[in-house]
Each structure stands twice: as structure tokens, then as C-alpha cells.
């Protein structure tokens, strides 16, 4: 364990940047909004409805694009705000704060590592971001599972309608 110089008593250990890093994954919940093939009226050139599998694929394509854009935005902003948070902690006198580059692995890695270091140098203060990170991670995971179950059920129903080998 590397010894670090303790922060002066009363030095604020919370920054707006760490809270943005912690809450940023909630933007991913936008992807869980209901989007399904029943919201699209998809027809071919002759005006006939497309088969169910093609209709479902056309409905999912925009959701995949949204997912990629939101994911990249959350990742990029998370790295930026981690850097701003580390810089703010260093300006407040933190000796070698947890490095922002850990956020390249995952945002929770930065927020948890940062909180562990801050707790050591601030006399036990600064663990709220760990608990908030755990809560946000569980919420996002639950929303993802709740979204995937109906989608997988839909895909199974569509594939079941086609029959084996169809």
C-alpha cells in the first residue's frame, strides 16, 4: 500500500464531476424505452406488410444505432468527467488521487477506486460514490434485463412461427 499524505480536515472530498461520473450510466436507461415492431407500419413496395422477421429487424435497427451513440457518449463523457474530478481533487490537496485513466476500463472502476483512495486520505469520508455506483449499476442491470426479456420472447415467437428449417 502506498502511503499518501492525508487531506486537511474539513477539505471537501465531493466534486460535481464524480457525481456526474456516477450518474452518467443512467443515460443508458433511455435505451430501455419501449420500442417494438408494433410501433412501425412497415410495408414493401407493393404495399404488402413485410414478414414479421423483417419487420422486427427494421424496428430493432434504430434501437441499435441509438444504443451505440448513447454508449459512446456515456463513455467519452465519463472519461472527461473523471479527468475533471481527478484534477479537482489534486487542486484540493489530494496526494496522487486515483488516476482518471482507470475510467477507460469502466466508469465504476474509476468511481470505486477514487472513493477508496479518498477514504484513506480523508479520514473515512468520501464513500458515498461507491454506494451510489452500486445502486446505479443495479438499476441499469435490472432495466436491461427487464427490456431484454420481452425482446427475446418476441424473437422466440417470430422464429417459432417460421418453423424448424424454414
Short mmCIF file of C-alpha atoms in Angstrom, two decimals:
data_model
loop_
_atom_site.label_atom_id
_atom_site.label_comp_id
_atom_site.label_asym_id
_atom_site.label_seq_id
_atom_site.Cartn_x
_atom_site.Cartn_y
_atom_site.Cartn_z
CA UNK A 1 0.00 0.00 0.00
CA UNK A 2 1.34 3.43 -0.96
CA UNK A 3 1.30 6.00 1.83
CA UNK A 4 -0.40 9.22 0.88
CA UNK A 5 -0.43 12.50 2.73
CA UNK A 6 -3.82 12.99 4.44
CA UNK A 7 -6.09 15.80 3.37
CA UNK A 8 -6.54 18.73 5.71
CA UNK A 9 -9.57 18.21 7.97
CA UNK A 10 -12.68 19.75 6.51
CA UNK A 11 -11.41 19.66 2.91
CA UNK A 12 -14.37 18.86 0.66
CA UNK A 13 -13.96 15.45 -0.96
CA UNK A 14 -17.02 15.58 -3.18
CA UNK A 15 -16.94 17.22 -6.59
CA UNK A 16 -19.75 17.67 -9.06
CA UNK A 17 -17.65 15.66 -11.52
CA UNK A 18 -17.68 12.43 -9.51
CA UNK A 19 -21.47 12.61 -9.23
CA UNK A 20 -21.79 13.07 -12.97
CA UNK A 21 -19.49 10.05 -13.49
CA UNK A 22 -21.60 8.00 -11.08
CA UNK A 23 -24.96 9.03 -12.59
CA UNK A 24 -23.93 9.04 -16.26
CA UNK A 25 -24.80 5.36 -16.84
CA UNK A 26 -28.43 6.29 -16.15
CA UNK A 27 -28.47 7.79 -19.65
CA UNK A 28 -28.35 4.19 -20.82
CA UNK A 29 -31.88 3.82 -19.46
CA UNK A 30 -33.05 5.82 -22.49
CA UNK A 31 -32.42 2.65 -24.43
CA UNK A 32 -34.97 0.77 -22.37
CA UNK A 33 -37.86 2.90 -23.58
CA UNK A 34 -40.44 0.71 -25.31
CA UNK A 35 -39.57 0.30 -28.96
CA UNK A 36 -41.06 -2.62 -30.79
CA UNK A 37 -42.22 -3.70 -34.21
CA UNK A 38 -45.83 -2.92 -33.30
CA UNK A 39 -44.87 0.78 -33.37
CA UNK A 40 -43.90 0.60 -37.04
CA UNK A 41 -46.13 0.18 -40.07
CA UNK A 42 -43.65 -1.45 -42.42
CA UNK A 43 -44.73 -2.41 -45.95
CA UNK A 44 -42.86 -3.46 -49.06
CA UNK A 45 -43.02 -1.67 -52.43
CA UNK A 46 -46.32 -3.34 -53.39
CA UNK A 47 -47.94 -2.17 -50.18
CA UNK A 48 -47.99 -5.62 -48.58
CA UNK A 49 -46.81 -5.90 -44.99
CA UNK A 50 -43.33 -7.28 -44.64
CA UNK A 51 -42.90 -10.65 -42.96
CA UNK A 52 -42.66 -10.47 -39.16
CA UNK A 53 -38.93 -11.20 -39.00
CA UNK A 54 -38.05 -8.37 -41.38
CA UNK A 55 -40.41 -6.06 -39.55
CA UNK A 56 -38.77 -6.87 -36.23
CA UNK A 57 -35.29 -6.34 -37.71
CA UNK A 58 -36.35 -2.95 -39.07
CA UNK A 59 -37.68 -2.00 -35.65
CA UNK A 60 -34.52 -3.05 -33.84
CA UNK A 61 -32.06 -1.29 -36.19
CA UNK A 62 -32.77 2.25 -34.89
CA UNK A 63 -32.54 0.98 -31.31
CA UNK A 64 -29.11 -0.49 -32.03
CA UNK A 65 -27.94 2.80 -33.52
CA UNK A 66 -29.27 4.70 -30.51
CA UNK A 67 -27.55 2.22 -28.22
CA UNK A 68 -24.20 2.72 -29.95
CA UNK A 69 -24.47 6.52 -29.89
CA UNK A 70 -25.57 6.67 -26.25
CA UNK A 71 -22.87 4.18 -25.25
CA UNK A 72 -20.11 6.18 -26.96
CA UNK A 73 -21.38 9.43 -25.48
CA UNK A 74 -21.54 7.99 -21.96
CA UNK A 75 -18.05 6.52 -22.33
CA UNK A 76 -16.48 9.72 -23.69
CA UNK A 77 -18.18 11.99 -21.17
CA UNK A 78 -17.29 9.62 -18.36
CA UNK A 79 -13.60 9.79 -19.23
CA UNK A 80 -13.76 13.60 -19.48
CA UNK A 81 -15.54 14.00 -16.13
CA UNK A 82 -13.17 11.53 -14.46
CA UNK A 83 -10.26 13.69 -15.59
CA UNK A 84 -12.01 16.82 -14.27
CA UNK A 85 -12.68 15.06 -10.95
CA UNK A 86 -9.06 13.96 -10.53
CA UNK A 87 -7.89 17.48 -11.34
CA UNK A 88 -10.30 18.99 -8.78
CA UNK A 89 -9.12 16.57 -6.08
CA UNK A 90 -5.47 17.39 -6.81
CA UNK A 91 -6.24 21.13 -6.53
CA UNK A 92 -7.81 20.48 -3.12
CA UNK A 93 -4.57 18.91 -1.94
CA UNK A 94 -5.15 15.19 -2.57
CA UNK A 95 -1.80 13.42 -2.82
CA UNK A 96 -1.81 11.30 -6.00
CA UNK A 97 -5.58 10.89 -6.41
CA UNK A 98 -6.86 7.84 -8.25
CA UNK A 99 -5.96 8.29 -11.91
CA UNK A 100 -8.72 9.22 -14.33
CA UNK A 101 -7.43 6.79 -16.99
CA UNK A 102 -8.94 3.90 -15.00
CA UNK A 103 -12.29 5.07 -16.38
CA UNK A 104 -11.21 3.62 -19.75
CA UNK A 105 -11.86 0.19 -18.21
CA UNK A 106 -15.29 1.17 -16.90
CA UNK A 107 -16.77 4.14 -15.10
CA UNK A 108 -17.45 2.14 -11.92
CA UNK A 109 -13.74 1.24 -11.76
CA UNK A 110 -12.86 4.93 -11.51
CA UNK A 111 -15.59 5.88 -9.05
CA UNK A 112 -14.85 2.95 -6.72
CA UNK A 113 -11.06 3.34 -6.89
CA UNK A 114 -11.35 7.07 -6.37
CA UNK A 115 -13.57 6.55 -3.33
CA UNK A 116 -11.16 4.05 -1.77
CA UNK A 117 -8.25 6.49 -2.11
CA UNK A 118 -10.30 9.45 -0.86
CA UNK A 119 -11.48 7.43 2.15
CA UNK A 120 -7.85 6.70 3.07
CA UNK A 121 -6.69 10.30 2.83
CA UNK A 122 -9.82 11.95 4.23
CA UNK A 123 -10.23 10.03 7.45
CA UNK A 124 -13.05 7.73 6.37
CA UNK A 125 -15.05 10.31 4.44
CA UNK A 126 -15.88 10.02 0.75
CA UNK A 127 -17.51 6.61 0.34
CA UNK A 128 -20.89 7.86 -0.91
CA UNK A 129 -19.85 7.48 -4.58
CA UNK A 130 -19.22 3.74 -4.02
CA UNK A 131 -22.73 3.20 -2.72
CA UNK A 132 -24.26 5.35 -5.44
CA UNK A 133 -22.26 3.45 -8.08
CA UNK A 134 -23.56 0.14 -6.76
CA UNK A 135 -27.16 1.43 -6.78
CA UNK A 136 -26.87 2.85 -10.31
CA UNK A 137 -25.25 -0.35 -11.60
CA UNK A 138 -28.02 -2.50 -10.11
CA UNK A 139 -30.71 -0.20 -11.50
CA UNK A 140 -29.23 -0.23 -15.01
CA UNK A 141 -28.78 -4.03 -14.89
CA UNK A 142 -32.39 -4.55 -13.77
CA UNK A 143 -33.70 -2.24 -16.51
CA UNK A 144 -31.60 -4.05 -19.10
CA UNK A 145 -32.92 -7.45 -18.06
CA UNK A 146 -36.49 -6.12 -17.98
CA UNK A 147 -36.01 -4.85 -21.55
CA UNK A 148 -34.32 -7.98 -22.89
CA UNK A 149 -36.94 -10.44 -21.68
CA UNK A 150 -39.77 -9.09 -23.89
CA UNK A 151 -37.36 -8.75 -26.85
CA UNK A 152 -36.18 -12.34 -26.51
CA UNK A 153 -39.77 -13.50 -26.15
CA UNK A 154 -40.65 -11.65 -29.37
CA UNK A 155 -37.71 -13.16 -31.24
CA UNK A 156 -38.60 -16.65 -29.99
CA UNK A 157 -42.21 -16.15 -31.13
CA UNK A 158 -41.12 -14.93 -34.55
CA UNK A 159 -38.68 -17.78 -35.04
CA UNK A 160 -41.28 -20.23 -33.73
CA UNK A 161 -43.78 -19.02 -36.38
CA UNK A 162 -41.28 -19.77 -39.13
CA UNK A 163 -40.94 -23.39 -38.02
CA UNK A 164 -37.81 -25.54 -38.00
CA UNK A 165 -35.74 -25.30 -41.13
CA UNK A 166 -37.93 -22.58 -42.65
#
